[in-house]
CSV table of C-alpha atoms in Angstrom, one decimal:
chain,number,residue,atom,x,y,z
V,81,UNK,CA,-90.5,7.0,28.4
V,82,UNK,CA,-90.4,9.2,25.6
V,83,UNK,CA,-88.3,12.8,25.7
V,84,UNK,CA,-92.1,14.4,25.0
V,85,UNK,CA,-93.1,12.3,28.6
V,86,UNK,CA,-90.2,13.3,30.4
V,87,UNK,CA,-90.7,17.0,29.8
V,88,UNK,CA,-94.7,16.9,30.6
V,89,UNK,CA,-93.1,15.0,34.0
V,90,UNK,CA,-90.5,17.7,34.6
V,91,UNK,CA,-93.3,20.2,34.3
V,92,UNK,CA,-95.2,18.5,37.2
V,93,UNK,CA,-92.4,18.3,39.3
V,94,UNK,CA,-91.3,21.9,38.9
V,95,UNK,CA,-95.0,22.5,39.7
V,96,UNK,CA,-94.4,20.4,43.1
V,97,UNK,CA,-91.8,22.2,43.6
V,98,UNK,CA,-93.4,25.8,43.5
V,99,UNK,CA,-96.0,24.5,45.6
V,100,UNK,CA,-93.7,23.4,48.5
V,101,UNK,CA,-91.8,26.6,48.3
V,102,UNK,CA,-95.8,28.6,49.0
V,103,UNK,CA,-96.8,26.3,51.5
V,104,UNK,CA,-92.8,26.8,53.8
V,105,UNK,CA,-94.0,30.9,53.1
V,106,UNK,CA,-91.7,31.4,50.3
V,107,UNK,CA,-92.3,34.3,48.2
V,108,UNK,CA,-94.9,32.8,45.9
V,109,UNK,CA,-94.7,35.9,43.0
V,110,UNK,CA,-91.6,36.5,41.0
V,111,UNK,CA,-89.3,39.8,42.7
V,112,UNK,CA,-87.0,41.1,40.2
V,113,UNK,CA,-83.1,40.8,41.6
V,114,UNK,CA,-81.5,43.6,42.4
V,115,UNK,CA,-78.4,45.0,40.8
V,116,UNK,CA,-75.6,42.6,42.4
V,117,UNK,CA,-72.9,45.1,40.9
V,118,UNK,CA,-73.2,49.1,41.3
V,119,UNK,CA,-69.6,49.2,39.6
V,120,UNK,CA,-71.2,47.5,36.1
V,121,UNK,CA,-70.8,49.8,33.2
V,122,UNK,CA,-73.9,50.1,31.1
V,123,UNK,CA,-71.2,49.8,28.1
V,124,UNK,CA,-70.5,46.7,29.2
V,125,UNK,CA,-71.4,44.2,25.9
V,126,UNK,CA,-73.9,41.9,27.7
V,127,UNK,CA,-75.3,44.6,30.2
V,128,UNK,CA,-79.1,43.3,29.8
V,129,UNK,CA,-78.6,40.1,31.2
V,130,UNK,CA,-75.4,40.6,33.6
V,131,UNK,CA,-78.0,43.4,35.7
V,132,UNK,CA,-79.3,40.8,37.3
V,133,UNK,CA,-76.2,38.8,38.8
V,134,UNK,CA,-77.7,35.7,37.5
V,135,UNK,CA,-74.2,34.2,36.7
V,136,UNK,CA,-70.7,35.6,38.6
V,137,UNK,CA,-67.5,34.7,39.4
V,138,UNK,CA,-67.1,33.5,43.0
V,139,UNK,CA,-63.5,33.0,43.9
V,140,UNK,CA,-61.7,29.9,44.0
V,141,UNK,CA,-62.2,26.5,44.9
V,142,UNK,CA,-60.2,24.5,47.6
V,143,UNK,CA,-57.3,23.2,44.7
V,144,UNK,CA,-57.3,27.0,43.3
V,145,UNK,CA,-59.5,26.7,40.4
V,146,UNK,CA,-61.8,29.8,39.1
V,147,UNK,CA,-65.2,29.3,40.5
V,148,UNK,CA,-68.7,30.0,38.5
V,149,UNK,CA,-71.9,30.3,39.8
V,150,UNK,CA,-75.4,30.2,38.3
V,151,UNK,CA,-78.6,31.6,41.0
V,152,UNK,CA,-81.7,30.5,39.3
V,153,UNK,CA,-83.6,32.7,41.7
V,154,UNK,CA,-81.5,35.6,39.7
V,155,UNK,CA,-83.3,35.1,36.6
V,156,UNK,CA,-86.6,37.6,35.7
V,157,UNK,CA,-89.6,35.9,34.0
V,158,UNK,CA,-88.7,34.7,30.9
V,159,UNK,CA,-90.4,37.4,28.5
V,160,UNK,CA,-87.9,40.0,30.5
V,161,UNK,CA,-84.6,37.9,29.5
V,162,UNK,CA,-83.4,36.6,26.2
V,163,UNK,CA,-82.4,33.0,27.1
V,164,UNK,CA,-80.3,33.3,23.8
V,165,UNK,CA,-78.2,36.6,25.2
V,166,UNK,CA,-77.9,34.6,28.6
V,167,UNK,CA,-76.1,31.7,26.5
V,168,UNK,CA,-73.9,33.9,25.0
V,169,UNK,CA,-73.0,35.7,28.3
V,170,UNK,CA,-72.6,32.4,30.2
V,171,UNK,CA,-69.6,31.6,26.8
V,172,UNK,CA,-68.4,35.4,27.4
V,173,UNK,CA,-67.8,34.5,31.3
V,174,UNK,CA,-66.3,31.0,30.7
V,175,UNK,CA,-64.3,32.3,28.1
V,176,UNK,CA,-62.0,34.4,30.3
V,177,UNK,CA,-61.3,31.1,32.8
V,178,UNK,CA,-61.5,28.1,30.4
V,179,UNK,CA,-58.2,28.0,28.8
V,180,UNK,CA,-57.5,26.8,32.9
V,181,UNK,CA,-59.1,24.5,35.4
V,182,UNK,CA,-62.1,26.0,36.8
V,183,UNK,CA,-65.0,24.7,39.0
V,184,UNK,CA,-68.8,25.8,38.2
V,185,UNK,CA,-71.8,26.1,41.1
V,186,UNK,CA,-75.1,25.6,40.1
V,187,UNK,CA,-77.8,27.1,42.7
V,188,UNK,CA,-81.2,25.5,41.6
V,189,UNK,CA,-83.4,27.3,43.8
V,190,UNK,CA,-85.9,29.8,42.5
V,191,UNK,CA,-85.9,27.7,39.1
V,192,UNK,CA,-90.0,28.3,38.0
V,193,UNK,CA,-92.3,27.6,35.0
V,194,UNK,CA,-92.5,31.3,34.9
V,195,UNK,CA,-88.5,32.0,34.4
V,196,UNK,CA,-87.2,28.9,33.2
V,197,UNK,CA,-85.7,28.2,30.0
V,198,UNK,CA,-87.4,25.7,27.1
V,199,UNK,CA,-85.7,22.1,26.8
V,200,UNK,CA,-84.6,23.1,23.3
V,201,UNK,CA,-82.4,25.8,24.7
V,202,UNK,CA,-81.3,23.5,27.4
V,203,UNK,CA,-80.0,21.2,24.6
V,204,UNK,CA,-78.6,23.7,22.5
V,205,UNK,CA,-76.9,25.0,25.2
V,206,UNK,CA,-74.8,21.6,25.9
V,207,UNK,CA,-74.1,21.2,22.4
V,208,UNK,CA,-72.8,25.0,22.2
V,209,UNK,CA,-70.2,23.7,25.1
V,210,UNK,CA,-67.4,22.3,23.3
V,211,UNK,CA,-64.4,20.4,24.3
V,212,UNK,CA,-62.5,23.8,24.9
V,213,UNK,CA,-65.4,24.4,28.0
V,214,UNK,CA,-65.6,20.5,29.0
V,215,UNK,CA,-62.1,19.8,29.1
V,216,UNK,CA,-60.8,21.9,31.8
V,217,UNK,CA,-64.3,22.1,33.9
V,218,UNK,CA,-63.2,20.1,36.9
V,219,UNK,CA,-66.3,19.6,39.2
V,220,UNK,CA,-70.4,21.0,38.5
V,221,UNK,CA,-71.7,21.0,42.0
V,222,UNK,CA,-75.6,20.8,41.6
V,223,UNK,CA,-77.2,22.6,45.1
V,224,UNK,CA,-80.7,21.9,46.4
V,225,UNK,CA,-81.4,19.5,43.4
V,226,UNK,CA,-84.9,17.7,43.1
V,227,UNK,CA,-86.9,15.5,41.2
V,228,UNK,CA,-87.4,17.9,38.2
V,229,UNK,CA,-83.0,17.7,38.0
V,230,UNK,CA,-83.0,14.3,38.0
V,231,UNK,CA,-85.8,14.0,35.4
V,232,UNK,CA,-83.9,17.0,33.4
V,233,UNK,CA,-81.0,13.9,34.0
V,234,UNK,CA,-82.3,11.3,32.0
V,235,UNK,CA,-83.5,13.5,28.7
V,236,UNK,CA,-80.1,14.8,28.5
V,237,UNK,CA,-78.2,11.0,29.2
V,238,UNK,CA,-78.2,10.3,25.9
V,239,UNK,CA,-75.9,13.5,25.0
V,240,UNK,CA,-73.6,13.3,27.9
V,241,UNK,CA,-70.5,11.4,27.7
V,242,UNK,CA,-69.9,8.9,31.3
V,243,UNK,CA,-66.6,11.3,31.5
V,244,UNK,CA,-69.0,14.9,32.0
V,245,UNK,CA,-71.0,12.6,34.2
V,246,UNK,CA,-68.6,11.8,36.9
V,247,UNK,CA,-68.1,15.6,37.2
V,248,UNK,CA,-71.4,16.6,38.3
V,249,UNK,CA,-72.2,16.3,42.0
V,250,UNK,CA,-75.5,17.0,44.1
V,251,UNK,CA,-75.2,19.0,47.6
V,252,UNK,CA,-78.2,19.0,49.1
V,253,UNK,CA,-77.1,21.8,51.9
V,254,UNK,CA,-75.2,24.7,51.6
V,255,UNK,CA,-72.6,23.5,54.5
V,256,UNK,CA,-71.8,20.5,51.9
V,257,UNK,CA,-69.8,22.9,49.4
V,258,UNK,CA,-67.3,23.8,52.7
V,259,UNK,CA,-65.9,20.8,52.0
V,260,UNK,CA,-64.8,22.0,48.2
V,261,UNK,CA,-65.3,25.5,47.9
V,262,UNK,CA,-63.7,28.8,50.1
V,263,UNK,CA,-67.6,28.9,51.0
V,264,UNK,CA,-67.1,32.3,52.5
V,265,UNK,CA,-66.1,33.9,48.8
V,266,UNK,CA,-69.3,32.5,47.5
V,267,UNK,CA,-72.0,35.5,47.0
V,268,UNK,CA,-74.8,33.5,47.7
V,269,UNK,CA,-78.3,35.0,47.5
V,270,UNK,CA,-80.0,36.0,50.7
V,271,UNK,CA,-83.1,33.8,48.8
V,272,UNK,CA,-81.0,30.3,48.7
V,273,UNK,CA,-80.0,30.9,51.8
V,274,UNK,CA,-83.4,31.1,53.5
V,275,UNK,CA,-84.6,27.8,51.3
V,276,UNK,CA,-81.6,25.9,52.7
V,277,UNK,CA,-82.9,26.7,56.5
V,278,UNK,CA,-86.2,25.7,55.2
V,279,UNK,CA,-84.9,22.0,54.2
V,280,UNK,CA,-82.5,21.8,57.1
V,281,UNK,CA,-85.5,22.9,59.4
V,282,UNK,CA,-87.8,20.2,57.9
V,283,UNK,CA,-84.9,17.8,58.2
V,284,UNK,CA,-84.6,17.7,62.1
V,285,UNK,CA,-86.0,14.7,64.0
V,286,UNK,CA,-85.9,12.8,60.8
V,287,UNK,CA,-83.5,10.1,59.9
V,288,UNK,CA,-81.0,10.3,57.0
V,289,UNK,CA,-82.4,8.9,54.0
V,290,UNK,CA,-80.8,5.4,53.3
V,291,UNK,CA,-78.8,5.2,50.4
V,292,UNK,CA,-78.7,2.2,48.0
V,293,UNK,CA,-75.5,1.4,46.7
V,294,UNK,CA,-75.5,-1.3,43.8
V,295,UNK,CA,-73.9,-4.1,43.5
V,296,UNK,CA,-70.2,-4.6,42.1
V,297,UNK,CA,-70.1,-5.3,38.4
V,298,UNK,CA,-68.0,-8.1,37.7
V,299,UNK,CA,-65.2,-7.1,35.6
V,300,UNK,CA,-64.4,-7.0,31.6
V,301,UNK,CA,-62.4,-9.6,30.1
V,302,UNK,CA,-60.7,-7.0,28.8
V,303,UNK,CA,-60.5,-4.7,32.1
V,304,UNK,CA,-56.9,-3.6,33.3
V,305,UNK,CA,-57.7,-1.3,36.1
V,306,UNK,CA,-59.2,-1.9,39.1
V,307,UNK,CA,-58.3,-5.4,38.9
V,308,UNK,CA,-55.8,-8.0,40.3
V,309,UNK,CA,-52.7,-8.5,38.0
V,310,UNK,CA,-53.4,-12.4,38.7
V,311,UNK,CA,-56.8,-11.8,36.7
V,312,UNK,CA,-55.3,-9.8,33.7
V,313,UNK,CA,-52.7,-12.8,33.9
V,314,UNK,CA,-55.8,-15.4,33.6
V,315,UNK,CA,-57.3,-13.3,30.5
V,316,UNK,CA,-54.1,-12.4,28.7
V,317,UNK,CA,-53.1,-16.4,27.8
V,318,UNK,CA,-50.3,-16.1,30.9
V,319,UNK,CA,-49.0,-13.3,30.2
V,320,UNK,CA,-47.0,-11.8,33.0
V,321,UNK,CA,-46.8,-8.1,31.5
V,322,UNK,CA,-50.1,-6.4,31.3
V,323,UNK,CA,-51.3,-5.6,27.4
V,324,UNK,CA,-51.6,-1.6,28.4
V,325,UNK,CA,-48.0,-1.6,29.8
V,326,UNK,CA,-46.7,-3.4,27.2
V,327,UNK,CA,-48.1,-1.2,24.8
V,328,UNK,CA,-47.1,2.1,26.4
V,329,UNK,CA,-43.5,1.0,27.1
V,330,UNK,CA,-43.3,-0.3,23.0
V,331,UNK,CA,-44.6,3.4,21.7
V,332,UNK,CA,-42.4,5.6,24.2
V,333,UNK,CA,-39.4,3.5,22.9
V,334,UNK,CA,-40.3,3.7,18.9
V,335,UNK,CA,-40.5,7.5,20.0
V,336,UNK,CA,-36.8,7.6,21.6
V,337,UNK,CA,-35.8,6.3,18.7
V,338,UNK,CA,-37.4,8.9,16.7
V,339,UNK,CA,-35.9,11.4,19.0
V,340,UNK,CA,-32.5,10.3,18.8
V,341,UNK,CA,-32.7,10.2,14.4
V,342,UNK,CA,-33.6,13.8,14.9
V,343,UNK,CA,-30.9,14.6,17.0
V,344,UNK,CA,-28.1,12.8,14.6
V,345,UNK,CA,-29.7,14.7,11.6
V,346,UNK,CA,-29.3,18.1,14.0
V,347,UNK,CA,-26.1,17.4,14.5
V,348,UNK,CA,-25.1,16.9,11.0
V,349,UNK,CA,-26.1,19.8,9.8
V,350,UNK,CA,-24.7,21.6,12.4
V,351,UNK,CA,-21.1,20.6,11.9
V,352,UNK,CA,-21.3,21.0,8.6
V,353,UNK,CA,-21.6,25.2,9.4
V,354,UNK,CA,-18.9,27.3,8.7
V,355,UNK,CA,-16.1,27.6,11.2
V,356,UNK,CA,-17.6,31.9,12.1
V,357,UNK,CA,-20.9,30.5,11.9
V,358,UNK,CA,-20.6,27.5,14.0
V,359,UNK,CA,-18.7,29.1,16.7
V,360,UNK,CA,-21.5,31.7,17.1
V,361,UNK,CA,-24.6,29.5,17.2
V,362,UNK,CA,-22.8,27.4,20.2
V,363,UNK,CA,-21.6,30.2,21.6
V,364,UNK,CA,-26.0,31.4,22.1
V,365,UNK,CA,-27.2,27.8,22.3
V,366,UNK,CA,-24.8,26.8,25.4
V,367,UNK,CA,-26.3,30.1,26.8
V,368,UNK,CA,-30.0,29.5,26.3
V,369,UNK,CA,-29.3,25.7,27.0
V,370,UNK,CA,-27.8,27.3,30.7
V,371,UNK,CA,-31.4,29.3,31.1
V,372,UNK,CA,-33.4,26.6,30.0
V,373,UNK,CA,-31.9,24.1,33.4
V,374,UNK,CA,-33.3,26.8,35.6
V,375,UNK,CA,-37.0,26.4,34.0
V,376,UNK,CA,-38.2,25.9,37.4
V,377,UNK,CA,-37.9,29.4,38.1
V,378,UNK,CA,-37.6,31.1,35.2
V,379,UNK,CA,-40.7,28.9,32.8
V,380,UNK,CA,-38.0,29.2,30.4
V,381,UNK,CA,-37.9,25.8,28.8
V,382,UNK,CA,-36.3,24.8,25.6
V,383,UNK,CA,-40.0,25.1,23.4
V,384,UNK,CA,-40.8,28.9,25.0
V,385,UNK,CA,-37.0,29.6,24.4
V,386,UNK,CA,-37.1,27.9,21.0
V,387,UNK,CA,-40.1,30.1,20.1
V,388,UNK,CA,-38.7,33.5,20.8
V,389,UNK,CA,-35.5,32.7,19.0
V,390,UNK,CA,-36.0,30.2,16.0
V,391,UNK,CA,-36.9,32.3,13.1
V,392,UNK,CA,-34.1,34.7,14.1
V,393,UNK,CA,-31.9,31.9,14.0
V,394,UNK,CA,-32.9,30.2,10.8
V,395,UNK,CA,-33.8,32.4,8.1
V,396,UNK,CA,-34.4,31.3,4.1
V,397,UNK,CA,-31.7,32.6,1.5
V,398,UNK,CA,-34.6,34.3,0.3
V,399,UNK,CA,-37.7,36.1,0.7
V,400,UNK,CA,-39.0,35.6,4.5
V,401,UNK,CA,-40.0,32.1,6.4
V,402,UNK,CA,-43.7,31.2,5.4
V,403,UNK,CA,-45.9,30.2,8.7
V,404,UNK,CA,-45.6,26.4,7.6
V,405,UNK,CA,-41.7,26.8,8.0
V,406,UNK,CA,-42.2,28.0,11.9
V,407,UNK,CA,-43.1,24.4,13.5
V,408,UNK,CA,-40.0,22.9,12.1
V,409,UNK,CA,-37.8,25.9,12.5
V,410,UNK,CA,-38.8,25.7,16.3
V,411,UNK,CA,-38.6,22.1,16.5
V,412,UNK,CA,-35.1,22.1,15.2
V,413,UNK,CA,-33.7,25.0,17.7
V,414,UNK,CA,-35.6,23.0,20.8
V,415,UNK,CA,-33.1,20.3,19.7
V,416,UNK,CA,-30.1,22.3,19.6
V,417,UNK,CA,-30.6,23.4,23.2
V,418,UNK,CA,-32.5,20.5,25.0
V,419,UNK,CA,-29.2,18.4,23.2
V,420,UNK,CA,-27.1,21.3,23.9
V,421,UNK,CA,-24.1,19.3,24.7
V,422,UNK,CA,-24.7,15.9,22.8
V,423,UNK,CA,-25.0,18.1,19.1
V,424,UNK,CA,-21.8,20.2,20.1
V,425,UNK,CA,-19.6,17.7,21.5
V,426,UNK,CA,-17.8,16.9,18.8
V,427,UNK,CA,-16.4,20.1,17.1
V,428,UNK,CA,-14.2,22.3,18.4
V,429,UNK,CA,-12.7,25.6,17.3
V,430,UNK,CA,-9.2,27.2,18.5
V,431,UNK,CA,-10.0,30.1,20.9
V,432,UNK,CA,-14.1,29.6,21.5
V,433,UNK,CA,-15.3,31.1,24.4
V,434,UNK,CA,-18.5,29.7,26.2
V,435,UNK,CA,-20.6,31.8,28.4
């Protein structure tokens, strides 16, 4: 089917779905929401479209990550909302959680051809999210989904990547998110609520809908997970050693030895300091070296230590250090207290004192 199909089809279903909401005694016209925060500033930047508590932060999730909502039943008729402003809002929300893990809920009740956004903004919407917003979102729980999200499914497959994909699960009950969510932190509208007692009063006396699982694919010749290491054997010409392993092993040894040049180069400009100068620098660097073993506590590694203290450390005969000189600068001092005691081994000055 074409895209132009797909969306006359969504339409229909999203009609379906209006009528089975009127026929259960749903409210069948459109109530504004009320304001879900009286402490919102009407200063705040996106006050228009936060009003109407269509998208809100909703405590955390089961493993501790930020949780998002989105109420479809939140959002006003769609002359009384600019879907463009509601973008940008949902970007200023994410913003403040993405640099993190974080989980987003997607309530698809109350979803209507009178409030619902066009397909073009629904594509320029997933191309707006970046790898920044995609990396870190953990889980998209999708509740009370129907045929117009699965037909909303296939327009966008083309545009999502199998990795997004395996992110996104349905729920088709409230009680389903207790087994991911703090459920009781979730502000969830008294309308949602009512639909989901609705479906679950429908549901009784019925049986659970079957669900067809395919059949197993047969493995890739070229597969290495999820498969016996007898058959990676069979396709690798006898090779005992999977390909991936052997791989991995052969770069993370190339980059030891890339490690260790860089240490021997540390070290030999090191000793080549004068005697005042050299004495000093080990004297700080078996110091930070000794804070940077507790890291565990104190997050102080040898890279955060190495960036507070490099350019004082290192400083050019003349002028100031230019911002390309800072990566190496830090580089170097991470390698003068990570290899605290291998660099300064071999140099020793009458009366040092350590810390």
């Amino acid at each position: 089917m074409s895209e132009i199909d797909y969306e006359k089809l969504a339409e229909i279903e999203l009609q379906k779905d209006e009528a089975e909401d009127a026929q259960s005694n749903q409210e069948k016209t459109f109530i504004p929401p009320p304001l879900e925060d009286p402490e919102l500033n009407i200063n705040h930047p996106y006050y228009d479209v936060a009003r109407h508590g269509i998208i809100q932060l909703a405590g955390d999730d089961n493993s501790g990550r930020k949780v998002i909502t989105f109420n479809c039943c939140r959002m006003p008729p769609s002359h009384q909302l600019n879907h463009t402003r509601l973008l940008e809002y949902l970007k200023y929300t994410l913003d403040q959680y993405v640099e993190n893990d974080y989980t987003v809920v997607y309530f698809h009740y109350g979803l209507k051809s009178l409030n619902k956004p066009s397909l073009k903004w629904l594509q320029t919407a997933y191309k707006e999210f970046d790898r920044k917003y995609k990396k870190n979102l953990k889980a998209l729980y999708v509740v009370h989904p129907t045929n117009f999200i699965k037909i909303l499914w296939n327009i966008f497959k083309p545009l999502i990547s199998h990795k997004f994909g395996k992110k996104v699960t349905y729920l088709n009950y409230l009680s389903d998110l207790k087994e991911h969510l703090k459920y009781d932190q979730l502000n969830i509208p008294q309308e949602v609520i009512r639909h989901d007692e609705n479906l679950r009063g429908k549901q009784k006396g019925k049986l659970p809908p079957v669900v067809k699982i395919p059949p197993p694919r047969p493995p890739l010749p070229t597969q290495q997970f999820g498969v016996s290491l007898q058959y990676i054997k069979d396709k690798n010409k006898g090779e005992l050693i999977p390909p991936v392993l052997k791989q991995t092993v052969s770069y993370l040894k190339r980059k030891d030895v890339e490690s260790s040049l860089r240490v021997t180069r540390c070290k030999q400009i090191v000793q080549g300091l004068p005697e005042h100068n050299y004495v000093v620098l080990k004297y700080l660097i078996c110091f930070l070296h000794m804070i940077s073993q507790e890291s565990i506590y104190n997050r102080m590694t040898g890279s955060n230590l190495a960036c507070v203290f490099g350019l004082n450390l290192i400083w050019p005969s003349k002028g100031t250090a230019s911002l390309s000189a800072l990566v190496p600068l830090n580089l170097f001092t991470e390698l003068l207290i990570d290899f605290y005691s291998n660099i300064f081994n071999s140099r020793t000055v009458p009366g040092e004192i350590l810390p």
